[in-house]
XYZ file of N, CA and C in Angstrom:
456
model
N -19.289 69.490 82.329
C -19.522 69.260 80.919
C -18.180 69.138 80.207
N -18.081 68.245 79.283
C -16.847 68.001 78.543
C -16.567 69.164 77.599
N -15.318 69.666 77.662
C -14.919 70.777 76.809
C -14.500 70.245 75.450
N -15.055 70.829 74.408
C -14.700 70.461 73.042
C -13.983 71.652 72.427
N -12.792 71.408 71.906
C -12.036 72.482 71.269
C -12.358 72.465 69.788
N -12.963 73.552 69.346
C -13.344 73.684 67.942
C -12.211 74.366 67.193
N -11.840 73.847 66.037
C -10.826 74.548 65.243
C -11.387 75.874 64.749
N -10.520 76.845 64.514
C -11.002 78.132 64.005
C -11.605 77.967 62.611
N -12.309 78.988 62.172
C -13.007 78.925 60.897
C -12.048 78.757 59.719
N -10.842 79.386 59.792
C -9.938 79.193 58.657
C -9.429 77.753 58.682
N -8.892 77.302 57.587
C -8.490 75.900 57.481
C -7.026 75.681 57.817
N -6.323 76.710 58.285
C -4.915 76.570 58.642
C -4.740 75.643 59.839
N -3.595 75.002 59.887
C -3.333 74.082 61.000
C -2.391 74.681 62.032
N -1.845 75.858 61.769
C -0.933 76.498 62.716
C -1.737 77.308 63.724
N -2.470 76.591 64.569
C -3.313 77.232 65.570
C -3.111 76.548 66.916
N -3.667 77.161 67.949
C -3.605 76.564 69.287
C -4.470 75.315 69.397
N -5.255 75.019 68.386
C -6.064 73.800 68.380
C -5.356 72.656 67.652
N -4.150 72.912 67.134
C -3.446 71.854 66.403
C -2.973 70.775 67.371
N -2.927 69.572 66.887
C -2.527 68.437 67.711
C -1.131 68.635 68.294
N -0.197 69.108 67.481
C 1.167 69.322 67.957
C 1.234 70.319 69.092
N 0.506 71.424 68.955
C 0.487 72.437 70.005
C -0.102 71.859 71.287
N -1.204 71.133 71.157
C -1.849 70.558 72.338
C -0.957 69.518 73.019
N -0.275 68.686 72.234
C 0.660 67.716 72.814
C 1.790 68.431 73.550
N 2.334 69.474 72.935
C 3.425 70.222 73.563
C 2.967 70.879 74.859
N 1.785 71.462 74.864
C 1.277 72.128 76.066
C 0.960 71.113 77.163
N 0.416 69.960 76.784
C 0.146 68.909 77.774
C 1.458 68.420 78.382
N 2.468 68.239 77.551
C 3.781 67.803 78.034
C 4.398 68.864 78.946
N 4.273 70.117 78.564
C 4.797 71.214 79.375
C 4.126 71.223 80.750
N 2.818 71.087 80.781
C 2.090 71.096 82.058
C 2.474 69.893 82.906
N 2.589 68.717 82.276
C 2.986 67.496 82.983
C 4.345 67.718 83.656
N 5.286 68.291 82.900
C 6.622 68.528 83.434
C 6.620 69.547 84.567
N 5.767 70.571 84.466
C 5.634 71.544 85.555
C 5.149 70.856 86.824
N 4.148 69.997 86.679
C 3.617 69.272 87.834
C 4.659 68.320 88.413
N 5.374 67.604 87.546
C 6.436 66.709 88.023
C 7.459 67.482 88.840
N 7.958 68.577 88.281
C 9.002 69.336 88.963
C 8.511 69.869 90.307
N 7.298 70.383 90.343
C 6.750 70.902 91.598
C 6.659 69.799 92.650
N 6.170 68.637 92.257
C 6.008 67.531 93.207
C 7.360 66.944 93.628
N 8.321 66.882 92.709
C 9.663 66.420 93.085
C 10.282 67.402 94.082
N 10.126 68.696 93.828
C 10.677 69.720 94.717
C 10.051 69.649 96.103
N 8.726 69.474 96.158
C 8.032 69.354 97.448
C 8.591 68.217 98.289
N 9.105 67.196 97.625
C 9.602 66.001 98.320
C 11.125 65.999 98.469
N 11.754 67.139 98.196
C 13.189 67.256 98.416
C 14.071 66.827 97.264
N 13.501 66.704 96.072
C 14.275 66.294 94.895
C 14.155 67.328 93.774
N 14.322 68.588 94.118
C 14.207 69.661 93.133
C 15.241 69.607 92.027
N 16.357 68.901 92.275
C 17.400 68.798 91.243
C 17.026 67.829 90.126
N 16.002 67.022 90.346
C 15.604 66.031 89.337
C 14.696 66.708 88.314
N 15.258 66.965 87.156
C 14.490 67.571 86.066
C 13.605 66.496 85.429
N 12.412 66.860 84.997
C 11.562 65.869 84.330
C 12.251 65.168 83.161
N 13.106 65.873 82.438
C 13.810 65.264 81.300
C 14.704 64.107 81.735
N 15.136 64.097 82.994
C 15.988 63.013 83.486
C 15.247 61.680 83.505
N 13.934 61.723 83.457
C 13.150 60.489 83.452
C 13.513 59.577 82.295
N 13.901 60.169 81.163
C 14.289 59.356 80.005
C 15.474 58.456 80.322
N 16.312 58.876 81.243
C 17.480 58.092 81.635
C 17.212 57.311 82.912
N 16.528 57.930 83.863
C 16.287 57.252 85.140
C 15.397 56.023 84.991
N 14.326 56.121 84.212
C 13.400 54.986 84.117
C 14.079 53.728 83.576
N 14.857 53.801 82.488
C 15.565 52.582 82.060
C 16.565 52.076 83.109
N 17.212 52.994 83.834
C 18.157 52.564 84.868
C 17.439 51.976 86.078
N 16.230 52.436 86.362
C 15.440 51.804 87.426
C 15.136 50.355 87.041
N 14.904 50.127 85.755
C 14.618 48.770 85.265
C 15.873 47.902 85.257
N 17.011 48.507 84.885
C 18.267 47.750 84.806
C 19.436 48.710 84.998
N 19.983 48.729 86.191
C 21.098 49.618 86.508
C 22.367 49.140 85.799
N 23.256 50.077 85.497
C 24.540 49.724 84.916
C 24.525 49.496 83.418
N 23.583 50.093 82.720
C 23.526 49.945 81.259
C 24.667 50.711 80.592
N 25.111 50.197 79.453
C 26.057 50.947 78.632
C 25.334 52.163 78.067
N 26.099 53.227 77.839
C 25.496 54.464 77.323
C 24.740 54.216 76.022
N 25.287 53.410 75.125
C 24.609 53.142 73.853
C 23.259 52.484 74.044
N 23.195 51.488 74.917
C 21.929 50.796 75.187
C 20.960 51.721 75.915
N 21.483 52.492 76.840
C 20.651 53.448 77.568
C 20.045 54.461 76.598
N 20.851 54.950 75.661
C 20.352 55.882 74.652
C 19.277 55.260 73.778
N 19.460 53.984 73.429
C 18.454 53.292 72.613
C 17.138 53.203 73.376
N 17.208 52.792 74.643
C 15.981 52.664 75.441
C 15.335 54.016 75.718
N 16.162 55.042 75.881
C 15.650 56.387 76.151
C 15.233 57.113 74.874
N 15.624 56.562 73.722
C 15.387 57.183 72.414
C 16.019 58.573 72.332
N 17.287 58.630 72.772
C 18.034 59.885 72.746
C 19.325 59.704 71.962
N 19.740 60.752 71.262
C 20.984 60.735 70.497
C 22.180 60.686 71.436
N 23.293 60.181 70.924
C 24.503 60.031 71.734
C 24.944 61.365 72.340
N 24.908 62.436 71.556
C 25.314 63.754 72.047
C 24.410 64.207 73.195
N 23.114 63.990 73.059
C 22.168 64.340 74.120
C 22.443 63.506 75.362
N 22.695 62.221 75.155
C 23.002 61.327 76.279
C 24.220 61.820 77.046
N 25.271 62.165 76.323
C 26.504 62.622 76.964
C 26.241 63.850 77.825
N 25.492 64.804 77.288
C 25.167 66.022 78.030
C 24.325 65.702 79.258
N 23.292 64.887 79.084
C 22.405 64.578 80.212
C 23.126 63.782 81.290
N 23.964 62.832 80.896
C 24.713 62.045 81.879
C 25.626 62.970 82.678
N 26.276 63.899 81.999
C 27.156 64.856 82.681
C 26.364 65.693 83.694
N 25.199 66.199 83.285
C 24.362 66.989 84.194
C 23.887 66.153 85.380
N 23.466 64.933 85.097
C 22.961 64.063 86.167
C 24.081 63.638 87.110
N 25.281 63.489 86.588
C 26.430 63.180 87.447
C 26.692 64.361 88.381
N 26.651 65.574 87.842
C 26.835 66.783 88.649
C 25.792 66.896 89.760
N 24.579 66.423 89.474
C 23.490 66.479 90.460
C 23.546 65.313 91.444
N 24.500 64.417 91.273
C 24.655 63.294 92.195
C 23.658 62.171 91.975
N 23.195 62.009 90.733
C 22.181 60.993 90.437
C 22.738 59.757 89.744
N 23.807 59.921 88.973
C 24.405 58.784 88.265
C 25.925 58.843 88.364
N 26.528 57.678 88.149
C 27.985 57.568 88.096
C 28.341 56.817 86.814
N 28.979 57.503 85.859
C 29.456 56.793 84.669
C 30.809 56.150 84.985
N 30.966 54.895 84.588
C 32.213 54.169 84.847
C 32.600 53.364 83.616
N 33.906 53.164 83.415
C 34.329 52.317 82.293
C 33.762 50.907 82.448
N 33.374 50.322 81.332
C 32.873 48.946 81.318
C 34.060 48.012 81.569
N 33.977 47.153 82.592
C 35.105 46.259 82.873
C 35.392 45.276 81.736
N 34.381 45.000 80.901
C 34.563 44.071 79.781
C 35.062 44.758 78.513
N 34.904 46.076 78.437
C 35.315 46.832 77.252
C 35.655 48.246 77.708
N 36.923 48.521 77.888
C 37.372 49.806 78.415
C 36.943 51.010 77.602
N 36.545 50.800 76.344
C 36.089 51.918 75.510
C 34.654 52.305 75.824
N 33.889 51.380 76.380
C 32.467 51.620 76.667
C 32.301 52.161 78.088
N 31.212 52.881 78.292
C 30.878 53.445 79.605
C 29.561 52.841 80.065
N 29.528 52.454 81.320
C 28.286 52.001 81.951
C 27.819 53.092 82.914
N 26.517 53.244 83.013
C 25.942 54.282 83.870
C 25.234 53.600 85.033
N 25.604 54.019 86.245
C 25.037 53.439 87.462
C 24.296 54.513 88.255
N 23.222 54.110 88.902
C 22.486 54.999 89.792
C 23.272 55.195 91.082
N 23.199 56.407 91.635
C 23.757 56.654 92.962
C 22.726 56.219 94.004
N 23.148 56.202 95.259
C 22.218 55.872 96.342
C 21.062 56.876 96.362
N 21.354 58.153 96.102
C 20.291 59.169 96.088
C 19.271 58.868 94.997
N 19.731 58.490 93.827
C 18.807 58.166 92.732
C 17.969 56.943 93.081
N 18.569 55.963 93.753
C 17.790 54.778 94.162
C 16.739 55.158 95.206
N 17.080 56.095 96.099
C 16.088 56.565 97.083
C 14.977 57.367 96.411
N 15.299 57.971 95.269
C 14.314 58.762 94.534
C 13.254 57.891 93.867
N 13.586 56.657 93.549
C 12.664 55.802 92.788
C 11.269 55.725 93.413
N 11.120 55.408 94.708
C 9.754 55.353 95.252
C 9.048 56.709 95.224
N 9.810 57.782 95.332
C 9.226 59.125 95.226
C 8.681 59.321 93.813
N 9.477 58.961 92.812
C 9.038 59.083 91.417
C 7.793 58.246 91.176
N 7.790 57.025 91.698
C 6.631 56.148 91.508
C 5.380 56.750 92.143
N 5.535 57.330 93.330
C 4.390 57.952 94.011
C 3.884 59.161 93.220
N 4.802 60.012 92.783
C 4.418 61.211 92.027
C 3.742 60.826 90.712
N 4.311 59.867 90.005
C 3.705 59.435 88.740
C 2.314 58.846 88.963
N 2.139 58.101 90.044
C 0.814 57.554 90.359
C -0.175 58.684 90.654
N 0.280 59.713 91.368
C -0.592 60.864 91.660
C -1.026 61.556 90.370
N -0.067 61.784 89.477
C -0.404 62.465 88.222
C -1.284 61.597 87.337
N -1.009 60.299 87.301
C -1.897 59.387 86.566
C -3.313 59.475 87.131
N -3.409 59.582 88.455
C -4.711 59.710 89.108
C -5.433 60.987 88.703
N -4.682 62.080 88.584
C -5.292 63.340 88.137
C -5.872 63.204 86.731
N -5.130 62.533 85.866
C -5.608 62.331 84.493
C -6.845 61.439 84.506
N -6.815 60.380 85.297
C -7.978 59.483 85.389
C -9.196 60.218 85.928
N -8.975 61.111 86.890
C -10.083 61.909 87.429
C -10.673 62.806 86.348
N -9.804 63.417 85.557
C -10.262 64.355 84.532
C -10.937 63.652 83.363
N -10.406 62.488 82.966
C -10.898 61.815 81.762
C -11.749 60.585 82.034
N -11.616 60.029 83.217
C -12.205 58.727 83.498
C -11.157 57.656 83.238
N -11.278 56.535 83.923
C -10.263 55.478 83.852
C -10.087 54.923 82.441
N -11.196 54.670 81.759
C -11.108 54.066 80.424
C -10.431 54.999 79.428
N -10.839 56.262 79.416
C -10.227 57.224 78.487
C -8.759 57.466 78.829
N -8.434 57.411 80.112
C -7.048 57.579 80.531
C -6.173 56.453 79.980
N -6.670 55.222 80.053
C -5.939 54.081 79.487
C -5.816 54.206 77.969
N -6.890 54.651 77.323
C -6.853 54.856 75.871
C -5.826 55.930 75.502
N -5.789 56.999 76.293
C -4.823 58.071 76.040
C -3.397 57.539 76.153
N -3.124 56.758 77.183
C -1.782 56.184 77.352
C -1.415 55.323 76.144
N -2.356 54.519 75.698
C -2.115 53.672 74.521
C -1.863 54.531 73.282
N -2.691 55.544 73.090
C -2.548 56.413 71.922
C -1.213 57.164 71.946
N -0.813 57.657 73.117
C 0.459 58.374 73.215
C 1.641 57.453 72.945
N 1.524 56.214 73.371
C 2.578 55.237 73.082
C 2.729 55.058 71.570
N 1.603 54.965 70.876
C 1.645 54.832 69.412
C 2.235 56.075 68.760
N 1.808 57.252 69.220
C 2.308 58.499 68.643
C 3.817 58.621 68.873
N 4.297 58.158 70.016
C 5.724 58.299 70.330
C 6.617 57.448 69.438
N 6.028 56.519 68.694
C 6.839 55.672 67.812
C 6.753 56.091 66.342
N 6.079 57.201 66.060
C 5.976 57.676 64.663
C 7.343 57.994 64.095
């Protein structure tokens, strides 16, 4: 039977039934599952947050930090910190742009390239779990709705 979450009797929105709380908890659970599955496959160093940088680089390796930040929707300071952490983990190599020495391009390491099919498999598994729980149509609707919410 489908579970319906009823808001509490008071009219306050600071409850566990609030949309923000539910989105945060769903994201937290998703990240827990990602990390567990990455670890099972020998990639425990890959934090779920790295996906914001890895996915654009999987699409186009060697992006400038500014463009990578735009695609990842992350601030420059956050990008700098994450790139440094990912470099330490052996996932990316930042290098000066040969066309503009002031700019930095970020390249995937061989390990990060080997991780791509693992990430694709894990993401497909988790998408499958959501489809099982909600049904295929509702799962697609959820993906569409989350895409819209992410651009608010």
